[in-house]
Amino acid sequence: MTVSSAINGTAATTGPSERRLRTAAPQSGFAPWKDPAKQPIIRFENVTKRFGDFVAVNNVTLDIYEREFFALLGPSGCGKTTLLRMLAGFETPTEGRILVEGKDVTGLAPYERSNINMMFQSYALFPHMTVERNIGFGLRQEGMPADQIKQRVDEAIALVELGKFTHRKPHQLSGGQQQRVALARAIAKKPRIMLLDEPLGALDKKLRNQAQFELMRIQEQTGTTFVIVTHDQEEAMTVASRIAVMNLGELMQVSTPGEIYEAPNSRYVAQFIGEVNILEGRVAAVNADKTVDIEGAAPGTRFRAPNCDGLSAGQQVWLSIRPEKIKISLEQPASSINTLTGRVDDVGYLGSISHYHVHTQTGRLTALRANASHSVERPISWDDTVWMEWPADAGVILKA
Ligand code: ATP
């Protein structure tokens, strides 16, 4: 999925699959981060990593809780793999501490972190070993008795549903099957924490979607804490209990997928997740009913949105509105607040919904409309003059 920038009223554009972004977070009701009495299983304390003069990870403080499926999400080079590698012990922080199950592991080598296991993007399978031998490799290295190894390997094979392929070698498997062998090998060691670096990166789109649900099932069945690195926002939204959105080595927001989508804390996060319209303006009035009036940057435009703390008259703000919250119509609405008019300059028909890109006085905005029935023709088309309207509670005010 591609997301382009959406500043000053131009809407980001994404592909059809973005509708899945609204998928509810798994493990509904599970929120240990809200319980002040809960101790995290992983704690990054003011962790910084420099490579020479370059700051790859900048003063990160982050708690991850037992049984979470936690996603580190961000563009290439934002420091997410470095953060994961420090947790695994492959990199040492320049500053700060990492605690696992309450114990300082900052200076420990990977093999000394027996409660953590990592699955690499490359899978790193041994080509000359069968599936069974690959999965049992780590256990043999540990010197586990053969009967126990067999039991663990059988369990892992059942979990990833590879029963038919136990005697094959990696070159006789598809990409998806190889990924499952790598996962089974990591799981067979029964780690408390599993680190996955772009685990589905080598799979095609369809297989990837299927594998995401498989990962969620395995995570729930084993009760293992998963920390996944991904640059794919849709993947993070699908699998994670919480997501850390990173940029330039820093955590921009750490929240549930729903909060990140509905209540982004900055333009960066709003634009990184899904499709969004961003309107620029200044605070005109803070109202008694907990709303704020915004005078838009384009003359004559006025918007209303829920208040957020610390706003004062005249302050520059941005209003973020998701396209599905905008009502698009050929009729002029009665209200002039949260209303923009413009010309349709693009329509994307996606079956169940259509995207309308509308050129307005404040830039290009996107609205979505459900196509109620195949037999109903789209009433709005290219070059139509339309009105776009949204309720006061649909927008989110961003201060940065
Ligand atoms: P990607 O999705 O492309 O893997 P990422 O967010 O995982 O990106 P990192 O691999 O953590 O990014 O790298 C963060 C930054 O640190 C990058 O600019 C990278 O070039 C730099 N970096 C990583 N490892 C080293 C190293 N060993 N020496 C020097 N610079 C490094």
XYZ file of C-alpha atoms and ligand atoms in Angstrom:
431
model
C 0.000 0.000 0.000
C 1.297 3.420 -0.789
C 0.517 6.493 1.207
C 1.416 9.872 -0.153
C 1.732 13.044 1.840
C -1.406 14.896 2.800
C -0.504 18.387 3.872
C -2.594 21.518 3.473
C -5.729 19.858 2.363
C -4.423 17.328 -0.109
C -5.569 13.837 0.662
C -3.323 10.838 0.931
C -4.071 8.105 -1.578
C -4.061 4.415 -0.852
C -5.149 1.178 -2.453
C -8.386 -0.726 -1.939
C -7.049 -2.948 0.804
C -6.977 -0.083 3.269
C -10.519 -0.884 4.296
C -9.101 -3.675 6.414
C -7.429 -1.026 8.548
C -10.591 -0.861 10.601
C -10.108 -4.446 11.742
C -10.606 -4.603 15.503
C -7.516 -5.311 17.533
C -7.179 -8.947 18.514
C -7.499 -10.009 22.147
C -10.358 -7.606 22.724
C -10.597 -6.541 26.390
C -6.900 -7.259 26.872
C -5.159 -4.053 27.974
C -2.459 -4.650 30.627
C -0.840 -1.307 29.748
C -3.816 0.395 31.409
C -3.196 -1.380 34.724
C -0.659 0.574 36.811
C -0.036 -2.508 38.978
C 1.091 -4.630 35.992
C 4.826 -5.019 35.445
C 5.976 -5.072 31.821
C 7.769 -8.150 30.495
C 10.013 -5.851 28.403
C 11.151 -2.373 29.368
C 13.294 -0.031 27.289
C 14.591 2.723 29.563
C 15.918 5.811 27.770
C 17.595 3.628 25.140
C 19.754 5.368 22.546
C 21.797 3.672 19.827
C 24.422 5.556 17.850
C 26.416 4.237 14.931
C 29.317 6.731 14.893
C 27.631 10.145 14.775
C 24.366 8.720 13.494
C 21.540 8.327 15.999
C 19.545 5.252 14.937
C 17.414 5.047 18.105
C 16.867 8.180 20.163
C 16.038 7.991 23.880
C 13.297 5.370 23.612
C 11.323 4.480 26.721
C 8.777 1.749 26.127
C 6.965 -0.944 28.123
C 5.645 -4.130 26.490
C 3.433 -6.520 28.460
C 3.154 -10.289 28.655
C 1.004 -11.847 25.884
C 1.030 -8.670 23.828
C 1.383 -8.813 20.074
C 3.387 -5.637 19.780
C 4.294 -4.058 16.429
C 7.170 -1.691 15.720
C 6.024 0.172 12.642
C 7.758 2.818 10.598
C 9.379 3.664 7.286
C 12.679 2.194 6.184
C 15.581 3.418 8.324
C 13.452 4.634 11.274
C 15.309 2.370 13.722
C 12.776 -0.404 14.305
C 15.140 -3.291 13.471
C 17.858 -1.736 15.621
C 15.433 -1.617 18.543
C 14.548 -5.299 18.002
C 18.196 -6.307 17.635
C 19.038 -4.585 20.918
C 16.270 -6.581 22.583
C 17.675 -9.809 21.108
C 21.227 -8.884 22.156
C 22.680 -8.494 18.639
C 23.320 -4.775 19.291
C 24.232 -3.030 22.541
C 22.594 0.281 23.469
C 24.916 3.282 23.550
C 22.867 4.634 26.435
C 19.983 3.350 28.574
C 18.892 -0.050 29.836
C 16.765 -2.939 28.650
C 14.920 -5.006 31.254
C 13.319 -8.377 30.523
C 11.108 -9.911 33.202
C 12.493 -7.306 35.594
C 16.130 -8.261 34.941
C 18.676 -5.926 33.324
C 19.799 -7.706 30.138
C 21.527 -4.714 28.515
C 24.992 -6.300 28.432
C 23.946 -9.932 27.873
C 24.785 -11.869 24.708
C 21.892 -13.333 22.666
C 22.497 -16.893 23.943
C 22.272 -15.602 27.528
C 18.710 -14.383 26.883
C 17.112 -17.817 26.987
C 13.591 -16.401 27.376
C 13.869 -14.624 23.985
C 13.990 -16.131 20.506
C 14.163 -14.372 17.166
C 12.796 -15.345 13.780
C 14.729 -13.746 10.958
C 13.264 -12.405 7.749
C 15.590 -14.644 5.714
C 14.296 -17.686 7.713
C 17.923 -18.961 7.890
C 16.883 -22.614 7.401
C 19.566 -25.283 6.965
C 19.248 -26.513 3.363
C 20.582 -30.026 4.019
C 18.208 -30.715 6.948
C 14.615 -31.919 6.783
C 11.783 -29.863 8.235
C 11.893 -31.997 11.376
C 15.669 -31.613 11.795
C 15.483 -27.874 11.174
C 12.814 -27.426 13.827
C 14.698 -29.522 16.379
C 18.069 -27.856 15.715
C 18.056 -25.372 18.618
C 16.882 -28.042 21.046
C 19.693 -30.428 20.003
C 22.185 -27.588 20.512
C 20.858 -27.204 24.051
C 21.447 -30.914 24.676
C 17.796 -31.744 25.303
C 17.059 -35.518 25.528
C 15.858 -37.016 22.231
C 12.371 -38.003 23.446
C 11.693 -34.464 24.668
C 12.969 -33.014 21.398
C 10.591 -35.276 19.484
C 7.658 -34.149 21.607
C 8.509 -30.452 21.199
C 9.071 -30.815 17.439
C 5.792 -32.710 16.996
C 3.933 -30.004 18.929
C 5.501 -27.218 16.859
C 4.745 -29.061 13.602
C 1.105 -29.475 14.624
C 0.890 -25.808 15.601
C 2.063 -24.581 12.194
C 0.204 -27.382 10.367
C 3.218 -28.812 8.570
C 2.448 -32.462 9.317
C 2.615 -33.529 5.648
C 6.042 -32.024 5.067
C 8.182 -33.259 7.962
C 10.644 -35.182 5.756
C 11.055 -32.538 3.071
C 14.041 -30.232 2.790
C 13.659 -26.435 2.528
C 14.095 -26.339 -1.294
C 11.088 -28.680 -1.588
C 8.846 -26.175 0.219
C 7.003 -23.044 -0.876
C 7.892 -19.644 0.622
C 4.908 -19.810 2.974
C 5.857 -23.305 4.140
C 9.473 -22.213 4.745
C 8.188 -19.309 6.817
C 6.193 -21.756 8.930
C 9.263 -23.973 9.452
C 11.215 -20.929 10.669
C 8.350 -20.016 12.986
C 8.062 -23.595 14.295
C 11.816 -23.712 14.935
C 11.624 -20.519 16.993
C 8.503 -21.667 18.857
C 9.873 -25.141 19.635
C 12.229 -23.520 22.128
C 9.191 -22.199 23.997
C 10.506 -18.687 24.474
C 8.524 -16.265 26.630
C 9.231 -13.578 24.041
C 9.344 -14.028 20.315
C 10.921 -11.401 18.071
C 9.904 -11.364 14.419
C 11.739 -9.163 11.936
C 9.467 -8.632 8.903
C 8.389 -12.297 9.222
C 6.069 -12.190 6.229
C 8.176 -9.932 4.021
C 9.008 -12.678 1.512
C 5.402 -13.759 0.971
C 3.045 -12.512 -1.706
C 0.040 -10.403 -0.705
C -2.545 -13.196 -0.502
C -0.312 -15.559 1.431
C 0.740 -12.699 3.660
C -2.831 -11.972 4.716
C -3.405 -15.647 5.494
C -0.108 -15.870 7.406
C -1.012 -12.819 9.508
C -4.058 -14.631 10.891
C -1.969 -17.757 11.412
C 0.576 -15.759 13.415
C -2.232 -14.340 15.562
C -3.632 -17.808 16.199
C -0.217 -19.200 17.162
C 0.512 -16.230 19.402
C -2.784 -16.699 21.221
C -2.443 -20.477 21.502
C 1.085 -20.358 22.910
C 0.575 -17.259 25.100
C 3.970 -15.989 23.938
C 4.695 -12.252 23.828
C 5.321 -11.337 20.188
C 7.252 -8.258 19.074
C 7.099 -7.804 15.325
C 8.938 -5.356 13.084
C 7.062 -4.275 10.005
C 6.892 -1.373 7.595
C 3.415 -2.517 6.494
C 0.775 -0.458 8.315
C -1.994 -2.832 7.335
C -0.110 -5.773 8.784
C 0.476 -3.921 12.066
C -3.193 -2.899 12.238
C -4.295 -6.495 11.637
C -2.091 -8.378 14.072
C -1.104 -6.036 16.885
C -2.548 -5.363 20.328
C -0.502 -2.136 20.277
C 1.633 -0.385 17.716
C 4.633 1.885 18.193
C 4.849 4.225 15.202
C 8.491 5.268 14.758
C 10.194 8.033 12.833
C 13.876 8.994 12.776
C 14.710 6.777 15.754
C 11.900 8.116 17.935
C 8.537 6.776 19.070
C 5.861 9.045 17.630
C 2.869 7.284 19.217
C 2.298 4.032 21.099
C -1.368 3.010 21.099
C -3.863 0.383 20.031
C -4.604 0.171 16.290
C -8.009 1.777 16.890
C -6.540 4.719 18.809
C -3.850 5.269 16.241
C -6.442 5.334 13.473
C -9.116 7.350 15.291
C -6.957 9.574 17.482
C -3.549 10.138 15.919
C -1.372 12.540 17.918
C 0.335 14.206 14.950
C 0.114 14.732 11.223
C 2.939 12.224 10.821
C 0.955 9.405 12.474
C -2.349 10.405 10.836
C -0.741 10.264 7.408
C 1.244 7.105 8.054
C -1.846 5.039 8.945
C -4.541 4.790 6.321
C -5.968 7.571 4.239
C -6.637 11.020 5.669
C -7.560 14.587 4.777
C -5.633 17.291 6.612
C -6.932 20.850 6.724
C -4.838 23.710 8.007
C -6.221 26.579 10.097
C -6.119 28.669 13.256
C -8.200 28.389 16.422
C -11.024 30.953 16.175
C -12.921 30.086 19.368
C -12.871 27.511 22.131
C -16.572 26.840 22.793
C -18.358 26.008 26.035
C -19.696 22.734 24.547
C -16.164 21.274 24.327
C -15.807 22.043 20.651
C -13.368 24.330 18.908
C -13.991 26.551 15.907
C -11.202 26.748 13.384
C -10.784 29.361 10.717
C -9.464 27.494 7.705
C -6.421 28.665 5.759
C -8.619 29.087 2.655
C -10.754 32.270 2.874
C -14.320 31.752 4.106
C -13.783 28.220 5.439
C -14.718 27.399 9.014
C -14.546 24.077 10.796
C -15.689 22.707 14.147
C -14.101 19.793 15.989
C -13.858 18.302 19.482
C -11.613 20.323 21.785
C -8.232 19.034 22.804
C -6.226 20.264 25.786
C -4.166 23.410 25.716
C -5.620 25.222 22.693
C -5.702 28.997 22.572
C -7.208 31.474 20.120
C -5.023 32.161 17.099
C -2.988 28.945 17.494
C -2.106 27.110 14.286
C -3.679 23.636 14.113
C -4.470 20.948 11.594
C -7.744 19.101 11.335
C -7.557 15.442 10.373
C -10.657 13.808 8.855
C -10.853 10.267 7.571
C -12.522 10.011 4.140
C -15.265 7.673 5.347
C -16.443 10.345 7.816
C -17.190 12.812 5.012
C -20.611 12.872 3.418
C -20.472 13.794 -0.251
C -23.585 15.060 -1.977
C -24.890 16.924 -5.012
C -27.111 19.000 -2.706
C -25.814 21.981 -0.780
C -26.106 21.340 2.981
C -27.855 23.823 5.260
C -24.854 24.471 7.495
C -21.751 26.339 6.358
C -19.571 24.855 9.114
C -17.593 21.727 8.168
C -18.732 22.161 4.599
C -16.618 22.482 1.492
C -17.635 22.555 -2.107
C -15.624 21.550 -5.131
C -15.380 19.684 -8.418
C -14.931 15.933 -8.631
C -11.681 15.323 -10.460
C -11.331 11.593 -9.918
C -13.566 8.680 -9.015
C -12.251 5.285 -7.981
C -14.864 2.556 -8.202
C -13.877 -0.326 -5.899
C -17.032 -2.423 -5.984
C -18.539 -1.991 -2.545
C -17.283 1.575 -2.169
C -16.187 4.470 -4.343
C -13.478 7.038 -3.656
C -14.162 10.598 -4.719
C -11.274 13.006 -5.075
C -12.618 16.521 -4.999
C -10.802 19.719 -5.851
C -11.913 22.300 -3.236
C -10.826 25.815 -2.303
C -8.585 24.298 0.370
C -6.986 21.563 -1.695
C -7.816 18.076 -2.907
C -9.924 16.062 -0.488
C -11.054 12.462 -0.555
C -14.455 11.127 0.463
C -15.761 7.562 0.409
C -19.235 6.420 -0.343
C -20.707 2.938 -0.065
C -22.222 1.619 -3.288
C -25.485 0.255 -1.973
C -26.298 -1.985 -4.918
C -24.678 -3.071 -8.169
C -27.769 -2.006 -10.069
C -27.641 1.558 -8.742
C -25.553 3.815 -10.915
C -23.188 6.213 -9.271
C -25.099 9.450 -8.915
C -21.855 11.450 -8.623
C -19.355 11.523 -11.435
C -16.333 13.353 -12.861
C -16.672 17.135 -13.070
C -19.798 17.229 -10.890
C -19.961 20.065 -8.385
C -20.403 18.474 -4.989
C -20.618 19.416 -1.312
C -18.649 17.661 1.357
C -19.877 17.790 4.923
C -18.882 16.113 8.164
C -20.125 16.214 11.771
C -18.235 18.137 14.446
C -17.113 14.933 16.164
C -15.577 13.461 12.980
C -12.395 15.527 12.987
C -9.308 15.309 15.189
C -7.337 18.470 15.963
C -3.586 18.033 15.622
C -1.130 20.493 17.121
C 1.959 19.143 15.388
P 14.271 -1.197 7.344
O 12.772 -1.329 7.360
O 14.779 -0.643 6.057
O 14.980 -2.426 7.808
P 14.618 -0.006 9.978
O 13.614 0.952 10.472
O 14.557 -1.368 10.518
O 14.626 -0.017 8.406
P 17.280 0.052 11.045
O 17.770 -1.178 10.368
O 16.983 -0.035 12.491
O 16.029 0.649 10.281
O 18.329 1.213 10.797
C 18.155 2.508 11.323
C 19.265 3.388 10.804
O 20.513 2.972 11.369
C 19.440 3.317 9.288
O 19.700 4.605 8.791
C 20.633 2.407 9.113
O 21.368 2.751 7.946
C 21.447 2.681 10.355
N 22.209 1.491 10.765
C 21.701 0.308 11.120
N 22.692 -0.564 11.443
C 23.855 0.108 11.256
C 25.247 -0.224 11.425
N 25.603 -1.432 11.848
N 26.152 0.733 11.140
C 25.772 1.959 10.736
N 24.485 2.359 10.568
C 23.544 1.449 10.831
